[in-house]
Coordinates of N, CA and C in Angstrom, one line a residue:
Chain A
A29 N 108.5 56.0 164.8 CA 108.6 55.1 163.8 C 107.5 54.1 163.7
Q30 N 107.2 53.5 162.4 CA 106.2 52.7 162.3 C 106.7 51.2 162.3
S31 N 105.6 50.4 162.5 CA 105.9 48.9 162.2 C 104.6 48.4 162.1
V32 N 104.7 47.2 161.3 CA 103.5 46.5 161.0 C 103.8 45.0 161.4
T33 N 102.9 44.3 162.4 CA 103.2 42.9 162.8 C 102.2 42.1 162.2
Q34 N 102.4 41.0 161.5 CA 101.4 40.0 161.2 C 101.7 38.9 161.9
L35 N 100.8 38.5 162.8 CA 101.2 37.6 163.8 C 101.3 36.2 163.5
D36 N 100.7 35.7 162.4 CA 100.8 34.4 161.8 C 101.5 34.4 160.5
S37 N 102.6 33.7 160.5 CA 103.3 33.5 159.2 C 102.5 32.5 158.3
Q38 N 101.9 31.3 158.8 CA 101.2 30.6 158.1 C 99.9 30.1 158.6
V39 N 98.8 30.1 157.7 CA 97.5 29.9 158.2 C 96.9 28.8 157.3
P40 N 96.8 27.5 157.8 CA 96.0 26.5 157.0 C 94.6 26.4 157.3
V41 N 93.8 26.3 156.4 CA 92.3 26.3 156.7 C 91.6 25.3 155.7
F42 N 90.6 24.7 156.1 CA 89.9 23.9 155.2 C 88.9 24.9 154.2
E43 N 88.7 24.4 153.1 CA 87.9 25.0 152.1 C 86.4 25.2 152.9
E44 N 85.9 26.4 152.4 CA 84.6 26.9 153.0 C 84.5 27.2 154.5
A45 N 85.7 27.0 155.0 CA 85.8 27.6 156.4 C 86.0 29.0 156.6
P46 N 85.8 29.6 157.7 CA 86.1 31.1 157.8 C 87.7 31.2 158.2
V47 N 88.2 32.5 157.8 CA 89.6 32.6 158.1 C 89.7 34.3 158.6
E48 N 90.6 34.4 159.5 CA 91.0 35.6 159.9 C 92.5 35.7 159.9
L49 N 93.1 36.7 159.2 CA 94.4 37.0 159.2 C 94.7 38.2 160.0
R50 N 95.6 38.2 160.9 CA 95.7 39.2 161.9 C 97.0 40.3 161.6
C51 N 96.6 41.6 161.8 CA 97.7 42.7 161.6 C 97.5 43.6 162.7
N52 N 98.6 43.9 163.1 CA 98.6 45.1 164.2 C 99.8 46.0 163.7
Y53 N 99.5 47.4 164.1 CA 100.4 48.3 163.7 C 100.9 49.1 164.8
S54 N 101.9 49.9 164.8 CA 102.2 50.9 165.7 C 102.5 52.2 165.0
S55 N 102.0 53.3 165.4 CA 102.1 54.5 164.9 C 101.5 55.7 165.8
S56 N 102.4 56.7 166.0 CA 101.9 57.8 166.9 C 101.0 58.8 166.3
V57 N 100.8 58.6 164.9 CA 99.9 59.5 164.1 C 98.8 58.8 163.4
S58 N 97.9 59.4 162.8 CA 97.0 58.7 162.0 C 97.6 58.0 160.9
V59 N 97.0 56.9 160.4 CA 97.6 56.1 159.3 C 96.5 55.6 158.3
Y60 N 96.8 55.3 157.2 CA 96.1 54.5 156.2 C 96.4 53.1 156.2
L61 N 95.7 52.2 156.1 CA 95.8 50.9 156.1 C 95.5 50.0 154.9
F62 N 96.1 49.0 154.6 CA 96.0 48.3 153.4 C 96.1 46.7 153.6
W63 N 95.4 46.0 152.8 CA 95.8 44.7 152.6 C 96.0 44.3 151.2
Y64 N 97.2 43.5 150.9 CA 97.5 43.1 149.5 C 97.5 41.5 149.6
V65 N 97.2 41.0 148.3 CA 97.4 39.6 148.2 C 98.4 39.4 147.0
Q66 N 99.3 38.3 147.2 CA 100.2 37.9 146.1 C 99.9 36.5 145.9
Y67 N 99.5 36.1 144.7 CA 99.4 34.8 144.2 C 100.7 34.3 143.7
P68 N 100.8 32.9 143.6 CA 102.2 32.4 143.4 C 102.7 33.1 142.1
N69 N 103.9 33.4 142.1 CA 104.6 34.0 140.9 C 104.0 35.2 140.3
Q70 N 103.3 36.0 141.1 CA 102.7 37.2 140.6 C 103.1 38.4 141.6
G71 N 102.8 39.6 141.1 CA 102.9 40.7 142.0 C 101.8 40.9 143.0
L72 N 101.9 41.9 143.8 CA 101.0 42.2 144.7 C 99.7 43.0 144.2
Q73 N 98.4 42.6 144.6 CA 97.4 43.2 144.2 C 96.6 43.8 145.5
L74 N 96.0 45.0 145.3 CA 95.2 45.6 146.4 C 93.9 44.8 146.8
L75 N 93.8 44.3 147.9 CA 92.5 43.8 148.4 C 91.7 44.8 148.8
L76 N 91.9 45.6 149.7 CA 91.1 46.6 150.3 C 91.9 47.7 151.1
K77 N 91.3 48.6 151.6 CA 92.0 49.7 152.1 C 91.0 50.5 153.2
Y78 N 91.8 51.0 154.3 CA 90.9 51.9 155.2 C 91.6 53.3 155.2
L79 N 90.8 54.2 154.8 CA 91.4 55.6 154.9 C 90.8 56.5 156.1
S80 N 89.4 56.4 156.1 CA 88.7 57.1 157.1 C 87.4 56.6 157.2
G81 N 86.4 57.0 158.1 CA 85.0 56.6 157.9 C 84.8 55.2 158.7
S82 N 83.7 54.5 158.0 CA 83.3 53.2 158.6 C 84.5 52.4 158.9
T83 N 84.5 51.8 160.0 CA 85.8 51.0 160.3 C 85.7 49.5 159.7
L84 N 84.6 49.2 159.1 CA 84.6 48.0 158.4 C 84.6 48.2 156.9
V85 N 85.7 47.6 156.2 CA 85.8 47.9 154.9 C 85.7 46.7 154.1
K86 N 85.1 46.7 152.9 CA 85.0 45.4 152.1 C 85.8 45.5 150.8
G87 N 86.4 44.4 150.4 CA 87.2 44.5 149.3 C 86.8 43.4 148.3
I88 N 87.8 43.2 147.5 CA 87.5 42.1 146.3 C 87.5 40.7 146.9
N89 N 87.0 39.8 146.1 CA 86.9 38.4 146.4 C 86.3 38.1 147.8
G90 N 85.4 38.8 148.2 CA 84.7 38.5 149.4 C 85.4 38.8 150.7
F91 N 86.5 39.5 150.7 CA 87.3 39.7 151.9 C 86.8 41.1 152.4
E92 N 86.9 41.2 153.8 CA 86.6 42.4 154.5 C 87.6 42.6 155.6
A93 N 87.9 43.8 156.2 CA 88.7 44.0 157.2 C 88.1 45.0 158.2
E94 N 88.4 45.0 159.4 CA 87.9 45.9 160.4 C 89.0 46.6 161.0
F95 N 88.9 48.0 161.0 CA 90.0 48.9 161.7 C 89.6 49.1 163.2
N96 N 90.4 48.9 164.1 CA 90.3 48.9 165.4 C 91.3 49.9 166.0
K97 N 91.0 51.1 166.2 CA 91.9 52.2 166.6 C 92.6 51.9 168.1
S98 N 91.6 51.5 168.8 CA 92.2 51.2 170.3 C 93.1 50.1 170.4
Q99 N 92.9 49.0 169.7 CA 93.8 47.8 169.5 C 95.0 48.0 168.4
T100 N 94.9 49.0 167.7 CA 95.6 49.3 166.6 C 95.8 48.0 165.8
S101 N 94.6 47.7 165.3 CA 94.6 46.4 164.4 C 93.8 46.6 163.2
F102 N 94.2 45.8 162.3 CA 93.4 45.7 161.0 C 93.3 44.4 160.5
H103 N 92.5 43.5 161.1 CA 92.3 42.0 160.8 C 91.6 41.8 159.6
L104 N 92.0 41.0 158.6 CA 91.5 40.6 157.4 C 90.5 39.3 157.6
R105 N 89.3 39.3 157.1 CA 88.4 38.2 157.3 C 87.7 37.7 156.0
K106 N 87.4 36.6 155.9 CA 86.6 36.0 154.9 C 85.8 34.8 155.5
P107 N 84.4 34.8 155.3 CA 83.6 33.9 155.9 C 83.6 32.5 155.4
S108 N 84.0 32.3 154.1 CA 84.2 31.0 153.5 C 85.2 31.2 152.4
V109 N 86.3 30.4 152.6 CA 87.4 30.6 151.6 C 87.3 29.4 150.7
H110 N 88.0 29.8 149.5 CA 88.1 28.9 148.2 C 89.5 28.6 148.1
I111 N 89.7 27.3 147.4 CA 90.9 26.9 147.1 C 91.8 28.1 146.5
S112 N 91.1 28.9 145.6 CA 91.9 30.0 144.8 C 92.5 31.1 145.9
D113 N 91.8 31.0 147.1 CA 92.4 32.1 148.0 C 93.8 31.6 148.5
T114 N 94.2 30.6 148.2 CA 95.6 30.3 148.7 C 96.6 31.2 148.0
A115 N 97.3 32.0 149.0 CA 98.2 33.0 148.6 C 98.9 33.5 149.7
E116 N 99.8 34.5 149.5 CA 100.5 35.3 150.6 C 99.7 36.5 150.7
Y117 N 99.5 37.0 151.9 CA 98.7 38.2 152.2 C 99.5 39.1 153.0
F118 N 99.6 40.4 152.7 CA 100.4 41.4 153.2 C 99.6 42.5 153.8
C119 N 99.8 42.9 154.9 CA 99.3 44.1 155.5 C 100.3 45.3 155.4
A120 N 99.7 46.4 155.1 CA 100.8 47.6 155.0 C 100.0 48.8 155.6
V121 N 100.8 49.8 156.0 CA 100.4 51.0 156.6 C 101.4 52.2 156.2
I122 N 100.7 53.3 156.0 CA 101.4 54.5 155.7 C 100.9 55.7 156.5
Q123 N 101.7 56.5 157.1 CA 101.2 57.6 157.8 C 100.4 58.6 156.9
N124 N 99.3 59.2 157.4 CA 98.5 59.9 156.4 C 99.2 61.3 156.0
T125 N 100.4 61.5 156.5 CA 101.3 62.5 156.0 C 102.7 62.1 155.4
G126 N 102.9 60.9 155.4 CA 104.0 60.2 155.2 C 104.2 59.9 153.7
N127 N 105.4 59.3 153.2 CA 105.7 59.1 151.7 C 106.2 57.5 151.7
Q128 N 106.1 56.8 152.6 CA 106.6 55.4 152.5 C 105.5 54.4 153.3
F129 N 105.3 53.4 152.4 CA 104.5 52.2 152.9 C 105.4 51.3 153.7
Y130 N 104.9 50.9 154.8 CA 105.6 49.8 155.6 C 104.7 48.6 155.5
F131 N 105.4 47.4 155.2 CA 104.7 46.1 155.0 C 105.0 45.3 156.0
G132 N 104.1 44.3 156.4 CA 104.3 43.2 157.3 C 105.0 42.2 156.7
T133 N 105.4 41.2 157.3 CA 106.1 40.1 156.9 C 105.4 39.0 156.1
G134 N 104.1 39.3 156.0 CA 103.3 38.3 155.2 C 102.7 37.2 156.0
T135 N 101.4 36.8 155.6 CA 100.8 35.5 156.0 C 100.6 34.7 154.8
S136 N 101.0 33.3 154.9 CA 100.7 32.5 153.9 C 99.5 31.7 154.2
L137 N 98.4 32.0 153.4 CA 97.2 31.3 153.6 C 97.1 30.0 152.7
T138 N 96.9 29.0 153.2 CA 96.9 27.6 152.5 C 95.5 27.1 152.6
V139 N 94.6 27.0 151.6 CA 93.4 26.4 151.8 C 93.3 24.9 151.4
I140 N 92.9 24.1 152.2 CA 92.9 22.6 152.1 C 91.6 22.1 151.6
P141 N 91.7 21.3 150.6 CA 90.4 20.8 150.1 C 89.7 19.8 151.0
Chain B
D23 N 96.2 46.5 128.6 CA 97.3 47.4 128.7 C 97.9 47.2 130.1
T24 N 99.1 46.7 130.2 CA 99.8 46.5 131.5 C 100.1 47.9 132.2
A25 N 99.7 48.2 133.4 CA 99.8 49.3 134.2 C 101.3 49.6 134.6
V26 N 101.9 48.5 135.3 CA 103.3 48.7 135.6 C 104.0 47.5 135.0
S27 N 104.9 47.6 134.1 CA 105.5 46.6 133.5 C 107.0 46.6 133.8
Q28 N 107.5 45.4 134.0 CA 108.9 45.2 134.3 C 109.5 44.2 133.3
T29 N 110.7 44.5 133.0 CA 111.3 43.6 132.1 C 112.9 43.5 132.5
P30 N 113.4 42.2 132.4 CA 113.0 41.1 132.0 C 112.0 40.4 133.2
K31 N 111.3 39.3 133.0 CA 110.6 38.7 134.1 C 111.5 37.7 134.8
Y32 N 112.4 37.2 134.0 CA 113.4 36.1 134.6 C 114.9 36.7 134.2
L33 N 115.8 36.6 135.2 CA 117.1 36.8 134.8 C 118.1 36.0 135.4
V34 N 118.8 35.2 134.8 CA 119.8 34.3 135.3 C 121.2 34.8 134.9
T35 N 122.1 35.0 135.7 CA 123.3 35.6 135.4 C 124.4 35.2 136.3
Q36 N 125.7 35.3 136.0 CA 126.8 34.8 136.8 C 127.2 35.9 137.8
M37 N 127.8 35.4 138.8 CA 128.4 36.4 139.7 C 129.5 37.3 139.1
G38 N 129.4 38.5 139.6 CA 130.4 39.5 139.0 C 129.9 40.3 137.6
N39 N 128.6 39.8 137.2 CA 128.3 40.6 136.0 C 127.6 41.7 136.6
D40 N 127.2 42.8 135.4 CA 126.4 43.8 135.7 C 125.0 43.6 134.9
K41 N 123.9 43.9 135.4 CA 122.7 43.8 134.8 C 121.6 44.9 135.2
S42 N 120.6 45.2 134.4 CA 119.8 46.2 134.5 C 118.3 45.6 134.4
I43 N 117.4 46.1 135.3 CA 116.0 45.8 135.2 C 115.3 47.1 135.0
K44 N 114.2 47.1 134.0 CA 113.6 48.3 133.6 C 112.2 48.1 134.2
C45 N 111.6 49.3 134.4 CA 110.2 49.5 134.8 C 109.6 50.7 134.2
E46 N 108.4 50.5 133.7 CA 107.6 51.7 133.0 C 106.1 51.5 133.6
Q47 N 105.7 52.6 133.9 CA 104.2 52.7 134.3 C 103.4 53.7 133.5
N48 N 102.1 53.3 133.0 CA 101.4 54.3 132.2 C 100.1 54.6 132.9
L49 N 100.4 54.9 134.2 CA 99.2 55.3 135.0 C 99.3 56.8 135.3
G50 N 100.3 57.5 134.9 CA 100.5 58.9 135.3 C 100.9 59.2 136.6
H51 N 101.3 58.1 137.4 CA 101.7 58.3 138.8 C 103.0 59.0 138.9
D52 N 103.2 59.8 140.0 CA 104.3 60.7 140.0 C 105.6 59.8 140.9
T53 N 105.0 58.9 141.8 CA 106.0 58.2 142.4 C 106.2 56.8 142.1
M54 N 107.3 56.3 142.1 CA 107.8 54.9 141.7 C 108.8 54.5 142.7
Y55 N 108.8 53.0 142.9 CA 109.5 52.4 143.9 C 110.1 51.2 143.4
W56 N 111.3 50.7 144.1 CA 111.8 49.4 143.9 C 111.9 48.7 145.2
Y57 N 111.4 47.4 145.1 CA 111.3 46.6 146.4 C 112.0 45.4 146.1
K58 N 112.7 44.8 147.1 CA 113.3 43.5 147.0 C 112.6 42.4 147.9
Q59 N 112.1 41.4 147.3 CA 111.5 40.3 148.1 C 112.4 39.2 148.3
D60 N 112.7 38.7 149.5 CA 113.6 37.6 149.5 C 112.8 36.2 149.6
S61 N 113.6 35.1 150.0 CA 113.0 33.8 149.7 C 111.9 33.7 150.8
K62 N 111.9 34.4 151.9 CA 111.0 34.3 152.9 C 109.7 35.1 152.6
K63 N 109.7 35.8 151.4 CA 108.7 36.8 151.0 C 108.7 38.1 151.7
F64 N 109.8 38.4 152.5 CA 109.9 39.7 153.2 C 110.1 40.8 152.0
L65 N 109.4 41.9 152.2 CA 109.4 43.0 151.2 C 110.3 44.1 151.8
K66 N 111.3 44.4 151.1 CA 112.2 45.5 151.7 C 112.3 46.6 150.7
I67 N 112.0 47.9 151.1 CA 112.1 49.0 150.3 C 113.4 49.4 149.9
M68 N 113.8 49.6 148.5 CA 115.2 50.0 148.2 C 115.1 51.5 147.8
F69 N 114.4 51.8 147.0 CA 114.5 53.3 146.4 C 113.0 53.7 146.1
S70 N 112.9 55.1 146.1 CA 111.7 55.7 145.5 C 112.1 57.1 145.0
Y71 N 111.4 57.3 143.8 CA 111.5 58.5 143.1 C 110.0 59.1 143.1
N72 N 110.2 60.5 143.3 CA 108.9 61.1 142.9 C 109.3 62.2 141.9
N73 N 108.5 62.1 140.7 CA 108.9 63.0 139.5 C 110.3 63.1 139.2
K74 N 111.0 62.0 139.1 CA 112.4 61.9 138.8 C 113.4 62.3 139.9
E75 N 112.9 62.7 141.1 CA 113.7 63.0 142.2 C 113.7 61.9 143.2
L76 N 115.0 61.6 143.7 CA 115.2 60.4 144.6 C 114.7 61.0 146.0
I77 N 113.6 60.2 146.6 CA 113.1 60.7 147.9 C 113.2 59.5 148.9
I78 N 113.5 58.4 148.6 CA 113.8 57.3 149.5 C 115.0 56.5 149.0
N79 N 116.1 56.4 149.8 CA 117.2 55.7 149.6 C 117.6 54.9 150.6
E80 N 117.2 53.8 150.8 CA 117.4 52.9 152.0 C 118.8 52.2 152.0
T81 N 119.2 51.6 153.0 CA 120.5 51.1 153.1 C 120.7 49.9 152.2
V82 N 121.1 50.2 151.0 CA 121.4 49.0 150.2 C 122.9 49.3 149.5
P83 N 123.5 48.1 149.1 CA 124.8 48.3 148.7 C 124.9 49.2 147.7
N84 N 126.0 50.0 147.5 CA 126.1 51.1 146.4 C 126.3 50.4 145.0
R85 N 126.2 49.0 144.9 CA 126.3 48.4 143.6 C 125.0 48.5 143.0
F86 N 124.0 48.9 143.8 CA 122.6 49.2 143.2 C 122.4 50.6 142.9
S87 N 122.0 50.9 141.7 CA 121.9 52.3 141.4 C 120.6 52.6 140.6
P88 N 119.6 53.3 141.0 CA 118.4 53.5 140.3 C 118.6 54.7 139.3
K89 N 117.8 54.7 138.4 CA 117.8 55.8 137.4 C 116.4 56.1 136.7
S90 N 116.1 57.2 137.0 CA 114.7 57.7 136.4 C 114.8 58.8 135.4
P91 N 114.7 58.3 134.1 CA 114.8 59.4 133.0 C 113.7 60.2 132.9
D92 N 112.5 59.8 133.3 CA 111.2 60.5 133.4 C 110.3 59.8 134.3
K93 N 109.3 60.5 134.8 CA 108.5 60.0 135.8 C 107.7 58.8 135.5
A94 N 107.7 58.4 134.2 CA 107.1 57.1 134.0 C 108.2 55.8 134.0
H95 N 109.3 56.1 134.1 CA 110.3 55.0 134.1 C 111.2 55.1 135.2
L96 N 111.5 53.9 135.8 CA 112.4 53.8 137.0 C 113.2 52.5 136.7
N97 N 114.4 52.6 136.4 CA 115.4 51.4 136.2 C 116.1 51.2 137.3
L98 N 116.6 50.0 137.3 CA 117.5 49.6 138.4 C 118.7 48.8 137.8
H99 N 119.9 49.4 138.0 CA 121.3 48.9 137.6 C 121.9 48.2 138.9
I100 N 122.5 47.1 138.6 CA 123.1 46.3 139.7 C 124.6 45.9 139.0
N101 N 125.6 46.3 139.7 CA 127.0 46.0 139.4 C 127.5 44.9 140.2
S102 N 128.4 44.2 139.5 CA 129.1 43.1 140.4 C 128.2 42.3 141.2
L103 N 127.3 41.6 140.6 CA 126.2 40.8 141.2 C 126.8 39.7 142.1
E104 N 126.1 39.6 143.2 CA 126.6 38.5 144.3 C 125.5 37.6 144.3
L105 N 125.8 36.4 144.9 CA 124.8 35.3 145.2 C 123.8 35.7 146.0
G106 N 123.9 36.8 147.0 CA 122.9 37.2 147.9 C 121.8 38.2 147.3
D107 N 122.2 38.7 145.9 CA 121.4 39.5 145.3 C 120.2 38.6 144.7
S108 N 120.3 37.5 144.7 CA 119.1 36.6 144.1 C 117.8 36.8 145.0
A109 N 116.8 37.1 144.3 CA 115.6 37.7 144.8 C 114.6 38.1 143.7
V110 N 113.4 38.3 144.2 CA 112.5 38.9 143.1 C 112.5 40.3 143.4
Y111 N 112.5 41.2 142.4 CA 112.6 42.6 142.4 C 111.2 43.2 141.9
F112 N 110.5 44.0 142.8 CA 109.3 44.5 142.3 C 109.4 46.1 142.0
C113 N 108.9 46.5 140.9 CA 108.5 47.8 140.9 C 107.2 48.2 141.2
A114 N 107.0 49.4 141.7 CA 105.5 49.7 142.1 C 105.5 51.3 141.8
S115 N 104.2 51.7 141.6 CA 104.1 53.2 141.4 C 102.8 53.6 142.3
S116 N 102.7 54.8 142.6 CA 101.7 55.2 143.5 C 101.3 56.7 143.0
L117 N 100.0 56.9 143.1 CA 99.3 58.3 142.8 C 99.4 59.1 144.0
D118 N 99.0 58.6 145.2 CA 99.0 59.3 146.3 C 98.9 58.2 147.5
R119 N 99.2 58.6 148.7 CA 99.3 57.7 149.8 C 97.9 57.0 149.9
G120 N 96.8 57.6 149.8 CA 95.5 57.1 149.8 C 95.1 56.0 148.9
N121 N 95.9 56.0 147.8 CA 95.5 54.9 146.9 C 96.4 53.7 146.8
G122 N 97.4 53.7 147.7 CA 98.2 52.5 147.8 C 99.2 52.4 146.4
Y123 N 99.9 51.2 146.4 CA 100.7 51.1 145.3 C 99.9 50.2 144.1
T124 N 100.6 50.2 142.9 CA 100.2 49.4 141.9 C 101.6 48.7 141.7
F125 N 101.7 47.4 141.7 CA 102.9 46.6 141.5 C 103.1 46.0 140.1
G126 N 104.3 45.9 139.8 CA 104.6 45.1 138.6 C 104.6 43.6 138.9
S127 N 104.8 42.9 138.0 CA 104.6 41.5 138.1 C 105.9 40.8 138.8
G128 N 107.0 41.6 138.8 CA 108.2 41.0 139.4 C 109.3 40.6 138.4
T129 N 110.5 40.8 138.8 CA 111.8 40.2 138.1 C 112.5 39.2 138.9
R130 N 112.4 37.9 138.7 CA 113.2 37.0 139.4 C 114.6 36.9 139.0
L131 N 115.4 37.5 139.9 CA 116.8 37.5 139.6 C 117.6 36.3 140.2
T132 N 118.3 35.5 139.5 CA 119.1 34.4 140.1 C 120.5 34.6 139.7
V133 N 121.4 34.7 140.8 CA 122.8 34.8 140.5 C 123.5 33.5 140.8
V134 N 124.1 32.9 139.8 CA 124.8 31.6 139.9 C 126.4 31.8 140.0

């Protein structure tokens, strides 16, 4: 069975400060990993994904994430956040032979002016 | 051109009513999904269809029934609505597991 854990339900951060949103997963087989962002009253949008290759992946809006197989983690980072980054962020995983995505419980990022 | 479109965007209805939510995707994806997002933002998968065939049917009340007339459409019909059904329902589609989902903008259902 798979599971996805987002360790922080809420992360407040000041504007222009760096941020890291944590995601850990459990799976006995290889997985694909994703981060989605949900702005208020909108659907989820894909930020970035890891399928294979380089463990550091870059996404939209200046976000990046690093896949760490030994720690089964896929943490999301941004060196300098903007007010517009205030949103809910979801980590998701799917087995590379599976047909269902598993989502974490979300992290609410609030950027403080 | 909206990739995954859901209608209606908002739905307010009384307990006991029957309602439907429609979803259409113009991406040519084979797989479509329905998710329920509760007030704490938790996403729970409900159903998935691959080319009109039901492949995921999670434990949801049988008052919820999905219908896929073709691979571009996946509708959700809910009978005898209850207060606990109030949530945001998201439709999504997927080309393959490596591309992730494309989500619709959601339908906010409020049962009063």
